[in-house]
mmCIF file of C-alpha atoms in Angstrom:
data_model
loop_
_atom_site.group_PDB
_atom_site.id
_atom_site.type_symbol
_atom_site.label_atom_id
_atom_site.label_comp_id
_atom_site.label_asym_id
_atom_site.label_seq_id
_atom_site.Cartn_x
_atom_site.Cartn_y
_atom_site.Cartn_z
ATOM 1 C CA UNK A 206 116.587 8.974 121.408
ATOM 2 C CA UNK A 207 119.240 7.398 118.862
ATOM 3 C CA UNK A 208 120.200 10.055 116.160
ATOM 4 C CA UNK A 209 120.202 8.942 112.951
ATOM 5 C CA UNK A 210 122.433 9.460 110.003
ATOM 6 C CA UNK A 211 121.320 9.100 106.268
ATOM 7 C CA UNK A 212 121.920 6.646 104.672
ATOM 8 C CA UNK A 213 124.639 6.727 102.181
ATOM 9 C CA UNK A 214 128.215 5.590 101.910
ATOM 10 C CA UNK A 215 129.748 9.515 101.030
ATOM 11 C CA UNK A 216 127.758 10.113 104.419
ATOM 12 C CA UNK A 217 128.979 7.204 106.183
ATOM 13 C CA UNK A 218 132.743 8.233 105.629
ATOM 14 C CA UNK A 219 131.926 11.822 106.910
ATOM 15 C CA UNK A 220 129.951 10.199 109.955
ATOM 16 C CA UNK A 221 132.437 7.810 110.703
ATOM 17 C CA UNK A 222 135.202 10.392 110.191
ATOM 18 C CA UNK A 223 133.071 12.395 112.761
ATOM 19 C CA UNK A 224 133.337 10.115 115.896
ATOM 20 C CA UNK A 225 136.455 11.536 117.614
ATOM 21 C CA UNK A 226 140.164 11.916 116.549
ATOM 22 C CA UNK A 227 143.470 11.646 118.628
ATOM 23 C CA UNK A 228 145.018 14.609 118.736
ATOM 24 C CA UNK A 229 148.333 12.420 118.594
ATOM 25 C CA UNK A 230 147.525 10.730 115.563
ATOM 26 C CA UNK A 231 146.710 11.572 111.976
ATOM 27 C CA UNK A 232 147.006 9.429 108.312
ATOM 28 C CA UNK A 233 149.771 10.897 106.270
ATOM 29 C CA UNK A 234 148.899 13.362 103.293
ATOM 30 C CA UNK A 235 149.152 10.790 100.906
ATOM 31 C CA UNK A 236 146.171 8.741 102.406
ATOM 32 C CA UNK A 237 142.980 9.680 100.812
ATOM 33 C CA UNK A 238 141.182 8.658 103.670
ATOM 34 C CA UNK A 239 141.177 11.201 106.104
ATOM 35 C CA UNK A 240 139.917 8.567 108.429
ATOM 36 C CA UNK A 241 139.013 4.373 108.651
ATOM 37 C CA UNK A 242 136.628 3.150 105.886
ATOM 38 C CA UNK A 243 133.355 2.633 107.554
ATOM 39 C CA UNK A 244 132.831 -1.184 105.708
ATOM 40 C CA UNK A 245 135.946 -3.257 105.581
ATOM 41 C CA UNK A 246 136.769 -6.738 104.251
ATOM 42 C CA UNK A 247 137.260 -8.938 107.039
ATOM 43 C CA UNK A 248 140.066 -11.957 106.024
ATOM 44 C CA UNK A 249 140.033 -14.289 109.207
ATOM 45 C CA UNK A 250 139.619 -17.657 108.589
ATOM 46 C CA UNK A 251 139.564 -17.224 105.085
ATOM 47 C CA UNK A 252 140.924 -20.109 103.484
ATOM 48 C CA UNK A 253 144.784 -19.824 101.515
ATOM 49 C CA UNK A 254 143.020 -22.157 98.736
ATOM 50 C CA UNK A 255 140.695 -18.868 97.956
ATOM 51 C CA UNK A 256 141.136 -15.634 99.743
ATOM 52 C CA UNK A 257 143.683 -14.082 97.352
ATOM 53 C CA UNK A 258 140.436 -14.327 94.546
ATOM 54 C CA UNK A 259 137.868 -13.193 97.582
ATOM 55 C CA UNK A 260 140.349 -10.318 98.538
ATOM 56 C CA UNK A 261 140.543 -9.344 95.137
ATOM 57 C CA UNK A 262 136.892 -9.685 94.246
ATOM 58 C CA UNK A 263 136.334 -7.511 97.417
ATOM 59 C CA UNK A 264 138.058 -4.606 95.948
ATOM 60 C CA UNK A 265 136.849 -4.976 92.805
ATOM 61 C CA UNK A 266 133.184 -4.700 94.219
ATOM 62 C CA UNK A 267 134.133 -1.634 95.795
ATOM 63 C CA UNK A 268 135.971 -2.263 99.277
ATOM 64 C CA UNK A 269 138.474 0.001 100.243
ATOM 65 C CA UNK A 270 139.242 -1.372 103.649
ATOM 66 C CA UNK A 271 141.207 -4.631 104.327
ATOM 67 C CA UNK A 272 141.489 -6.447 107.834
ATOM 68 C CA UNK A 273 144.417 -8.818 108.253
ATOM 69 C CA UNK A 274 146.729 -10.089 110.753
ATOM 70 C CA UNK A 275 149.467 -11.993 111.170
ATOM 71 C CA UNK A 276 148.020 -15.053 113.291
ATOM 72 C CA UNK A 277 145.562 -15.481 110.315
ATOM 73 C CA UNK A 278 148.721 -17.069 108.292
ATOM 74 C CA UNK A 279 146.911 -15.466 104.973
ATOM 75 C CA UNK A 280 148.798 -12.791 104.502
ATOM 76 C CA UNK A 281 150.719 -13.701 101.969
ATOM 77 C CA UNK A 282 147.589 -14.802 99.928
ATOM 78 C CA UNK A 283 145.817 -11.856 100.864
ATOM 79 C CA UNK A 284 148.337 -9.331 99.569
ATOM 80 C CA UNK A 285 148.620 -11.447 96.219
ATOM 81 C CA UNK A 286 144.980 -10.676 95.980
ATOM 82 C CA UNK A 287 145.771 -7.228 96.540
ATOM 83 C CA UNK A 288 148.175 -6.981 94.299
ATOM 84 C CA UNK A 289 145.418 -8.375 91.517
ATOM 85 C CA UNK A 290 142.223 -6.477 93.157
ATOM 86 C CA UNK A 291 144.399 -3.320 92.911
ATOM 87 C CA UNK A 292 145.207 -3.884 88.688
ATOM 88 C CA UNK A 293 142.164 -4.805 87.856
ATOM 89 C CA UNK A 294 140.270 -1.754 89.725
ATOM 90 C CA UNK A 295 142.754 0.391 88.140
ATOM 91 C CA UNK A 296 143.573 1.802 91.769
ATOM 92 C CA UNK A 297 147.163 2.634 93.496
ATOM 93 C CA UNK A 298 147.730 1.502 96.687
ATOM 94 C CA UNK A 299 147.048 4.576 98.225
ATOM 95 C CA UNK A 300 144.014 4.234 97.327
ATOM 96 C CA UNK A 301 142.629 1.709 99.774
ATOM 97 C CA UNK A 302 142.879 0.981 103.829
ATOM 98 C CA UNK A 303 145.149 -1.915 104.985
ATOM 99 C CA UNK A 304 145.120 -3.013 108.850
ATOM 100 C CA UNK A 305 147.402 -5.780 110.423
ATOM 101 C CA UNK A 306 148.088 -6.878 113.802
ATOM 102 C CA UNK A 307 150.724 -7.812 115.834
ATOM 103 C CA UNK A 308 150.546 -11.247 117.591
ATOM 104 C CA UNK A 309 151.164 -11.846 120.929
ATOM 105 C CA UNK A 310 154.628 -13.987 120.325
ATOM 106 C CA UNK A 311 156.059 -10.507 119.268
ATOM 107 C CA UNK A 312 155.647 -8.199 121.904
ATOM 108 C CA UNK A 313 159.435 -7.537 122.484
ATOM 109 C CA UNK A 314 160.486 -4.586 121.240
ATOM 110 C CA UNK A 315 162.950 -6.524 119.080
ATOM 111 C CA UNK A 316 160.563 -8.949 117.544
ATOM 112 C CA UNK A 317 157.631 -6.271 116.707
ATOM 113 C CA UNK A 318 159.839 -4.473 114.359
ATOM 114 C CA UNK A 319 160.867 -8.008 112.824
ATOM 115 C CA UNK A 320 157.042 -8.732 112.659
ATOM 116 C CA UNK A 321 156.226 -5.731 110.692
ATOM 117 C CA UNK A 322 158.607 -6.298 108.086
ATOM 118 C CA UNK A 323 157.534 -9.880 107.910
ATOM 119 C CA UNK A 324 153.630 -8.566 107.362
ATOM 120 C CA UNK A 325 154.796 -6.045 104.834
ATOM 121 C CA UNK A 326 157.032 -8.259 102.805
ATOM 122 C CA UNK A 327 154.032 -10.923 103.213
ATOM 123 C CA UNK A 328 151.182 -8.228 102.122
ATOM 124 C CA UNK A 329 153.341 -6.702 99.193
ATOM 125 C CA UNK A 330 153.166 -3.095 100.669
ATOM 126 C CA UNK A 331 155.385 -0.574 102.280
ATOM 127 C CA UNK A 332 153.556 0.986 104.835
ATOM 128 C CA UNK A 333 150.480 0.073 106.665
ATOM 129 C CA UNK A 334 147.473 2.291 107.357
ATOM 130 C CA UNK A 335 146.705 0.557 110.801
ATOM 131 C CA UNK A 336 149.045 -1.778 113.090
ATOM 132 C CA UNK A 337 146.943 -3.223 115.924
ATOM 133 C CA UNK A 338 148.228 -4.980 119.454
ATOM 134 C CA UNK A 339 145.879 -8.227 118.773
ATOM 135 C CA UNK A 340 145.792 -8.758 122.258
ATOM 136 C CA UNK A 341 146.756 -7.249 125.764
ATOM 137 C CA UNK A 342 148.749 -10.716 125.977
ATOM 138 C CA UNK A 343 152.659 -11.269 125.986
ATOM 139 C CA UNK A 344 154.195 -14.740 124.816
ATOM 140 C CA UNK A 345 156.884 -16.169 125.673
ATOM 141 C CA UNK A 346 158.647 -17.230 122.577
ATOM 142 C CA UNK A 347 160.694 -19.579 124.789
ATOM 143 C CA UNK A 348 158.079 -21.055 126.953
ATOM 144 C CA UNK A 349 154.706 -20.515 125.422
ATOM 145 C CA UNK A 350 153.405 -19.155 128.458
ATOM 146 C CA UNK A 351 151.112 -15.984 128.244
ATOM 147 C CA UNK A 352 150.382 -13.047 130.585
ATOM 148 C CA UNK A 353 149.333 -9.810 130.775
ATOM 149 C CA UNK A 354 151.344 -7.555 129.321
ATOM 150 C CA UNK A 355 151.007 -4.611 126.222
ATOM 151 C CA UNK A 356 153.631 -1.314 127.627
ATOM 152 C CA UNK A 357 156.905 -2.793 125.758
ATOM 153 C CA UNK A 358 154.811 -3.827 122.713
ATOM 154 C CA UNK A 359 153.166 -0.578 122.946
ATOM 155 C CA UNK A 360 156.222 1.476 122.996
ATOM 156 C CA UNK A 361 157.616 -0.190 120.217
ATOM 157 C CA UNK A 362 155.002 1.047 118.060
ATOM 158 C CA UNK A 363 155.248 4.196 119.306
ATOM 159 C CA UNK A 364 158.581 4.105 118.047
ATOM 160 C CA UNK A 365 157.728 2.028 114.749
ATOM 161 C CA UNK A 366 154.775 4.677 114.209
ATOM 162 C CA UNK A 367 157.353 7.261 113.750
ATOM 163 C CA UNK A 368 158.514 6.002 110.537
ATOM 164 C CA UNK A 369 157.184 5.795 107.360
ATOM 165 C CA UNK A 370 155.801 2.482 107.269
ATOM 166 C CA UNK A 371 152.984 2.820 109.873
ATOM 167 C CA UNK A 372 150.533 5.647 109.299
ATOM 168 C CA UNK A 373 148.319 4.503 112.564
ATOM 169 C CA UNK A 374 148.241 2.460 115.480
ATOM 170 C CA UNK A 375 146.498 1.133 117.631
ATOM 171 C CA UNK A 376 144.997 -2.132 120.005
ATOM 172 C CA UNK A 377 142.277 -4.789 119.982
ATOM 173 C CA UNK A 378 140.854 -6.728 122.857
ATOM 174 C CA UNK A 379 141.683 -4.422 125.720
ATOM 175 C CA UNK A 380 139.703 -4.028 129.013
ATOM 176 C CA UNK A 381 138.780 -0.491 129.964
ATOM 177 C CA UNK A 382 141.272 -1.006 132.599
ATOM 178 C CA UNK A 383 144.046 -1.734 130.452
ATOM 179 C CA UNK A 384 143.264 0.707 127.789
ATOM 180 C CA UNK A 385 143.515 3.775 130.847
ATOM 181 C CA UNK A 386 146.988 1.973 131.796
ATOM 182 C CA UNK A 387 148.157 2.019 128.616
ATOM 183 C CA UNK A 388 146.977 5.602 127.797
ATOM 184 C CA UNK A 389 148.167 6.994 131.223
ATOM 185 C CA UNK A 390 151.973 5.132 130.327
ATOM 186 C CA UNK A 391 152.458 6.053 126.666
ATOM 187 C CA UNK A 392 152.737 9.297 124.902
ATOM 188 C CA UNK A 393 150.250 8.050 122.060
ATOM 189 C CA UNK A 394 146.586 7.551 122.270
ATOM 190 C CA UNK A 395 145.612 4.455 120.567
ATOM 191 C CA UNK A 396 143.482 5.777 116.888
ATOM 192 C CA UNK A 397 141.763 2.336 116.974
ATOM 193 C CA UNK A 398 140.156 -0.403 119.160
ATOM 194 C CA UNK A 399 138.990 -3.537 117.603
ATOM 195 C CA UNK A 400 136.793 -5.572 119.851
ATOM 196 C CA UNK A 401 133.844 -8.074 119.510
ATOM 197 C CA UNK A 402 130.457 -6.503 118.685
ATOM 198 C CA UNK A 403 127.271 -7.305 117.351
ATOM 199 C CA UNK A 404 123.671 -6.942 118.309
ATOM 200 C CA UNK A 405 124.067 -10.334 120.715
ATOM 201 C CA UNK A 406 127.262 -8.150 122.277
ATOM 202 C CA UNK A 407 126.670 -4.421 122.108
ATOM 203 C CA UNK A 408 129.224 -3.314 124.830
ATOM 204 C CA UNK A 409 127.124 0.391 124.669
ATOM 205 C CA UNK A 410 129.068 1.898 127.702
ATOM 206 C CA UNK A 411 132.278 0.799 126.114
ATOM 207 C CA UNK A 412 131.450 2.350 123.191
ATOM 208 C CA UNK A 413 130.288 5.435 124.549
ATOM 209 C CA UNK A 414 133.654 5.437 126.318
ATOM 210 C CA UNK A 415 135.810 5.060 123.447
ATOM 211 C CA UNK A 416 134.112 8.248 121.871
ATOM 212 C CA UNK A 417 134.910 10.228 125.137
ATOM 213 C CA UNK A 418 138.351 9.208 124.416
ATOM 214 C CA UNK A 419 138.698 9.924 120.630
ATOM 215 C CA UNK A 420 139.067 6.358 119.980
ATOM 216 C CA UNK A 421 137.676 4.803 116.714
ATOM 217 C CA UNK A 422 135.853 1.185 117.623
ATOM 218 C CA UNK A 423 135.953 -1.481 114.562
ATOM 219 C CA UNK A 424 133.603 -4.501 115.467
ATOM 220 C CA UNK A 425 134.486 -7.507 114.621
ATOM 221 C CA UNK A 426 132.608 -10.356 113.940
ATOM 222 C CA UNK A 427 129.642 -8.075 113.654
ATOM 223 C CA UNK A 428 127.379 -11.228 112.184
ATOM 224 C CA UNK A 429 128.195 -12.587 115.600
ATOM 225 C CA UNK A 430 127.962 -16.792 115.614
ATOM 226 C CA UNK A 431 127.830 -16.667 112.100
ATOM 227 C CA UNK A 432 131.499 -17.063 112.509
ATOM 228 C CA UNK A 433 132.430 -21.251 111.893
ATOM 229 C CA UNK A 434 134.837 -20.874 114.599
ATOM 230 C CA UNK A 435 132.821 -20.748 117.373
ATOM 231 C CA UNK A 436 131.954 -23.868 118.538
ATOM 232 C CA UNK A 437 128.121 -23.914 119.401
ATOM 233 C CA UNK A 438 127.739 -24.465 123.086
ATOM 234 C CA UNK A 439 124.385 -25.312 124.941
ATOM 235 C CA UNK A 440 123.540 -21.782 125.884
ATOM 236 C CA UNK A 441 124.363 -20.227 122.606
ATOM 237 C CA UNK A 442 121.712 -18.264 121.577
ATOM 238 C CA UNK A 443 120.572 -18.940 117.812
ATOM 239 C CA UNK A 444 122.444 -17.958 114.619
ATOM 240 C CA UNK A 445 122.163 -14.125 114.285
ATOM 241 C CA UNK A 446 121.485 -14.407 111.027
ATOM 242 C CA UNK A 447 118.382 -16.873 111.755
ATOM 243 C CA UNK A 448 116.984 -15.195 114.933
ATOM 244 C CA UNK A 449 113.425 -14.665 114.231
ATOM 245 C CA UNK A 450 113.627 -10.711 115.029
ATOM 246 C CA UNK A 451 116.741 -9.601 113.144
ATOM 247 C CA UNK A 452 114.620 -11.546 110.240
ATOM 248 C CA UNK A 453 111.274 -9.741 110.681
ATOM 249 C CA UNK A 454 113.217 -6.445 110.029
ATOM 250 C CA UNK A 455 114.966 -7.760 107.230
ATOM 251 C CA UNK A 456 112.049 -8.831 105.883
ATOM 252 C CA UNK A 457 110.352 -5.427 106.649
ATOM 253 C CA UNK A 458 112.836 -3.237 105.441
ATOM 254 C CA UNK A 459 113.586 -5.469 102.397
ATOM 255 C CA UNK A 460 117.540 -6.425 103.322
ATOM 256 C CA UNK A 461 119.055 -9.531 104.672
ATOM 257 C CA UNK A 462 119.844 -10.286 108.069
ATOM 258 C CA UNK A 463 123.026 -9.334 107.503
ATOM 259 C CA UNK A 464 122.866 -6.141 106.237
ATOM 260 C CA UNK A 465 120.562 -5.672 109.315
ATOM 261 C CA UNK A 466 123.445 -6.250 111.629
ATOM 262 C CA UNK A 467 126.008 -4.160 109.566
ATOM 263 C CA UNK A 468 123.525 -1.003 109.379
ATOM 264 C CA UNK A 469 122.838 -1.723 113.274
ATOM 265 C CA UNK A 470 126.708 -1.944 114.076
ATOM 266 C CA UNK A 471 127.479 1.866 111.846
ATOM 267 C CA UNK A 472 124.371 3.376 113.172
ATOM 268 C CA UNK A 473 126.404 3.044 116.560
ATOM 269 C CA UNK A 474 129.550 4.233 115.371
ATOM 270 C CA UNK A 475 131.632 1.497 114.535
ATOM 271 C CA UNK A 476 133.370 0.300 111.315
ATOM 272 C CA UNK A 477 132.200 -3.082 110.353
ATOM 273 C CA UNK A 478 134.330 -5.595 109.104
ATOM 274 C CA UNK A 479 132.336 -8.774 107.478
ATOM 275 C CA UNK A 480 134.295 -11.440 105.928
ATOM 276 C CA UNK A 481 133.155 -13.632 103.133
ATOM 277 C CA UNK A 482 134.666 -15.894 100.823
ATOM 278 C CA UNK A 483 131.705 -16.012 98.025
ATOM 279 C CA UNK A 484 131.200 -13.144 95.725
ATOM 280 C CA UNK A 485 127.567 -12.713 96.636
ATOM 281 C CA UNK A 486 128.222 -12.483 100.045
ATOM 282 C CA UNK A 487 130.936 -9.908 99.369
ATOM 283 C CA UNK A 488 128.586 -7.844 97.352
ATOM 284 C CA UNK A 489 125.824 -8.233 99.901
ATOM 285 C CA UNK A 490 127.496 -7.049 102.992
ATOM 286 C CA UNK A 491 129.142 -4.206 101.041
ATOM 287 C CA UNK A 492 126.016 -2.977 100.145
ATOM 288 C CA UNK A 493 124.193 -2.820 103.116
ATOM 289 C CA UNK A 494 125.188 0.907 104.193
ATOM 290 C CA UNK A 495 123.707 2.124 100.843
ATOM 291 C CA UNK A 496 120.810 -0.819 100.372
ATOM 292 C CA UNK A 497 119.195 -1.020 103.856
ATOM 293 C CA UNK A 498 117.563 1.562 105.379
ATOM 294 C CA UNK A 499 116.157 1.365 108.706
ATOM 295 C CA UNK A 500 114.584 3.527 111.063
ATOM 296 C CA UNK A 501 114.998 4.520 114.751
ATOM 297 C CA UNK A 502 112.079 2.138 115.152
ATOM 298 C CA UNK A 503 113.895 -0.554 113.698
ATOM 299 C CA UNK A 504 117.257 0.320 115.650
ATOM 300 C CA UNK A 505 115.900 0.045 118.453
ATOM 301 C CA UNK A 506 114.362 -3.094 117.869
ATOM 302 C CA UNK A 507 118.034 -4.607 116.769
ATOM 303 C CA UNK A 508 119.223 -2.987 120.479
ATOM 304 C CA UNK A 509 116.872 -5.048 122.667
ATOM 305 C CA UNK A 510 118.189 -8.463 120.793
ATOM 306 C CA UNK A 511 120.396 -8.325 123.873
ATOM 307 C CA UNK A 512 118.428 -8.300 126.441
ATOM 308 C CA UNK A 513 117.064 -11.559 125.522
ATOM 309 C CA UNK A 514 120.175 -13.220 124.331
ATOM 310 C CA UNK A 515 123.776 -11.779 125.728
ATOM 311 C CA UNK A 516 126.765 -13.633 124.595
ATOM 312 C CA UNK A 517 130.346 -13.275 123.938
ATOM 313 C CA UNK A 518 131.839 -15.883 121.401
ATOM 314 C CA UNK A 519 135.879 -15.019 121.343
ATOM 315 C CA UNK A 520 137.259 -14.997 124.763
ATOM 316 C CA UNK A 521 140.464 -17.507 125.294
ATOM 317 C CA UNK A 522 140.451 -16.512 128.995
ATOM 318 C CA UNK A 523 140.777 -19.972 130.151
ATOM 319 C CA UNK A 524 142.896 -21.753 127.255
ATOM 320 C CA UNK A 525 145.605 -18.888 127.867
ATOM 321 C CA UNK A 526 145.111 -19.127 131.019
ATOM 322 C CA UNK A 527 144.717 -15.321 131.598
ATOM 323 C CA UNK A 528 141.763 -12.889 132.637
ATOM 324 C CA UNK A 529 140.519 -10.781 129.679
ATOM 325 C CA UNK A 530 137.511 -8.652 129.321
ATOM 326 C CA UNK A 531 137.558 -7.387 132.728
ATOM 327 C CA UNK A 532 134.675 -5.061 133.573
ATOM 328 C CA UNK A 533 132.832 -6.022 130.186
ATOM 329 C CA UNK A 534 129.841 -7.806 129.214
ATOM 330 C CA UNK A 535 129.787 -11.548 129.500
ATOM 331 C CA UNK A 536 133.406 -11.601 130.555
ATOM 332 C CA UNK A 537 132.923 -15.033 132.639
#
C-alpha cells in the first residue's frame, strides 16, 4: 500500500524534508530551507532570448527553487532574471534555492574551482545552495575524449564544500554502482541525486535505495518526452502529456496532465523540477502540489503507465562513447 501525504505545499516541504538526511551534510543557518524545495523551476533549454523574464516570472509566481547548470549556457540570463524575480518579490537571496552543476570538461580539481566562480559570477550570487557532478563522466579538455571518472571531481567539492560558497553537494546521473564507489572513497555522502524520472521511467528500486542511503532524488524531466530535445524515435511511447490514461485522471481529478505527473513524481519522494518558458505553464506546474489531488487509486494507476510503456529519453551512452546507467531501467 502507497502512503499518502496531504496535500499541501507547507506539508510538502515537511514531507520532502522527511525523506532522509546525510549526517555529513546540512544548509547553513542562514538558509531558510532546512531542506530542497519540493517544486523547482527547471531552466534547460530555455532559450537566452526569454528565460531571464521566465526565471523571473517563476519567482514571482511563487518558486523558490531554481535548477541551472553550466552546460545550459543560460546562466548568465538566468541570474539576471534572478536578480529582477528577487526585486520585484521583495525577497533576499536567502530566500530562495539555487542548484548548478559542474560539467564534465571540469572535473580536475583545478578547473572545478575555476567553474564555480565562473557559475557564480554568471548567476550574480555568492554561494550556491546545491553544486551537482552533471555526470559520472571526465573530459578531456585537450582531447575531447570522455570516460568514466567522478573521485578527483568529487574530492574537489569536498574541498570546495568547505567554504562558504557551497552550502550542498552533490551528483546526477550516477549508476548504483558508481554512487557505492564514490560513497565508499569520499568522506561526504552526496545530499542530492538528480536523475531521469517520470511515470514512463520510475526507477522504484533506485529510489527506494537512495532513501536507505539518506540521499534526496530530484527528477528531472518529470513530464518525460514532453522535453523538445528528445528526438522521437519509432518505439517512443506517446507524449506523456497526451497518453490516454495520465488524461483520464486528469480529467477525473480535474488537473492537467501535467500536474498529474508532478503530484505522481512528490507522492514518491522526489523534488520535481518542470521547466517552462510561458507564464501559464509556470503557474500551472507550480500549482499542482496544492491544485491536484489524487488518491492512492489514482497513484497507482499513474505507477502501472510503465508497465505498458518503459523508456528512457537522456542517455548519451553511445555518442560519448561510454556505458552509463548500469544496472538501471532501460539502460540499453
Amino acid at each position: 500500500m502507497r502512503k499518502l501525504i496531504p496535500w499541501t505545499l507547507s506539508t510538502a516541504a515537511a514531507a520532502v524534508a522527511s525523506l532522509g538526511n546525510s549526517d555529513l551534510q546540512q544548509p547553513l543557518t542562514s538558509s531558510p530551507f532546512p531542506q530542497i524545495p519540493p517544486i523547482g523551476f527547471g531552466t534547460w533549454l530555455l532559450d537566452k532570448s526569454n528565460v531571464s523574464e521566465a526565471v523571473s516570472a517563476a519567482i514571482q509566481t511563487g518558486y523558490r527553487h531554481l535548477d541551472c547548470a553550466t552546460i545550459y549556457g543560460n546562466q548568465k540570463e538566468v541570474g539576471k532574471g534572478i536578480a529582477d524575480g528577487l526585486k520585484k518579490a521583495n525577497l533576499k537571496r536567502s530566500d530562495i534555492w539555487v542548484t548548478s552543476k559542474l560539467w564534465n570538461d571540469h572535473h580536475e580539481p583545478k578547473l572545478a574551482v575555476e567553474a564555480l566562480q565562473q557559475t557564480l559570477l554568471d548567476l550574480g550570487t555568492e554561494y550556491l545552495d546545491l553544486w551537482l557532478m552533471h555526470w559520472p563522466v571526465a573530459t578531456s579538455p585537450e582531447t575531447g575524449k570522455n570516460k568514466l571518472g567522478y573521485l578527483d571531481a568529487w574530492h574537489a567539492m569536498e574541498e570546495l564544500h568547505k567554504t562558504d560558497q557551497l552550502r550542498n553537494i552533490g551528483v546526477s546521473n550516477f549508476s548504483p554502482a558508481e554512487l557505492k564507489d564514490l560513497i565508499d572513497h569520499s568522506t561526504t555522502v552526496p545530499a542530492v541525486h538528480q536523475f531521469e524520472v517520470h511515470p514512463y521511467l520510475p526507477q522504484t528500486d533506485f529510489l527506494d535505495y537512495h532513501r536507505e542511503l539518506g540521499i534526496k532524488v530530484t527528477a528531472y524531466s518529470p513530464l518525460a518526452n514532453t522535453n523538445p530535445t528528445y528526438t522521437p524515435q519509432l518505439d517512443d511511447p506517446p507524449p506523456l502529456l497526451g497518453n490516454i490514461d495520465m488524461l483520464a485522471i486528469a480529467a477525473e481529478r480535474e488537473c492537467t496532465t501535467a500536474q498529474v505527473a508532478l503530484v505522481w513524481g512528490w507522492s514518491r519522494g522526489c523534488v520535481v523540477i518542470p521547466k517552462a518558458s510561458h507564464l501559464a505553464h509556470i503557474k500551472e506546474n507550480f500549482r499542482a502540489l496544492n491544485d491536484c489531488r489524487l488518491s492512492e487509486e489514482h497513484l497507482e494507476r499513474v505507477d502501472r503507465v510503465s508497465h505498458k510503456y518503459l523508456k528512457r529519453f537522456n542517455n548519451p551512452s553511445e555518442s560519448w562513447g561510454v556505458k552509463l546507467y548500469g544496472g538501471l531501467q532501460d539502460s540499453e
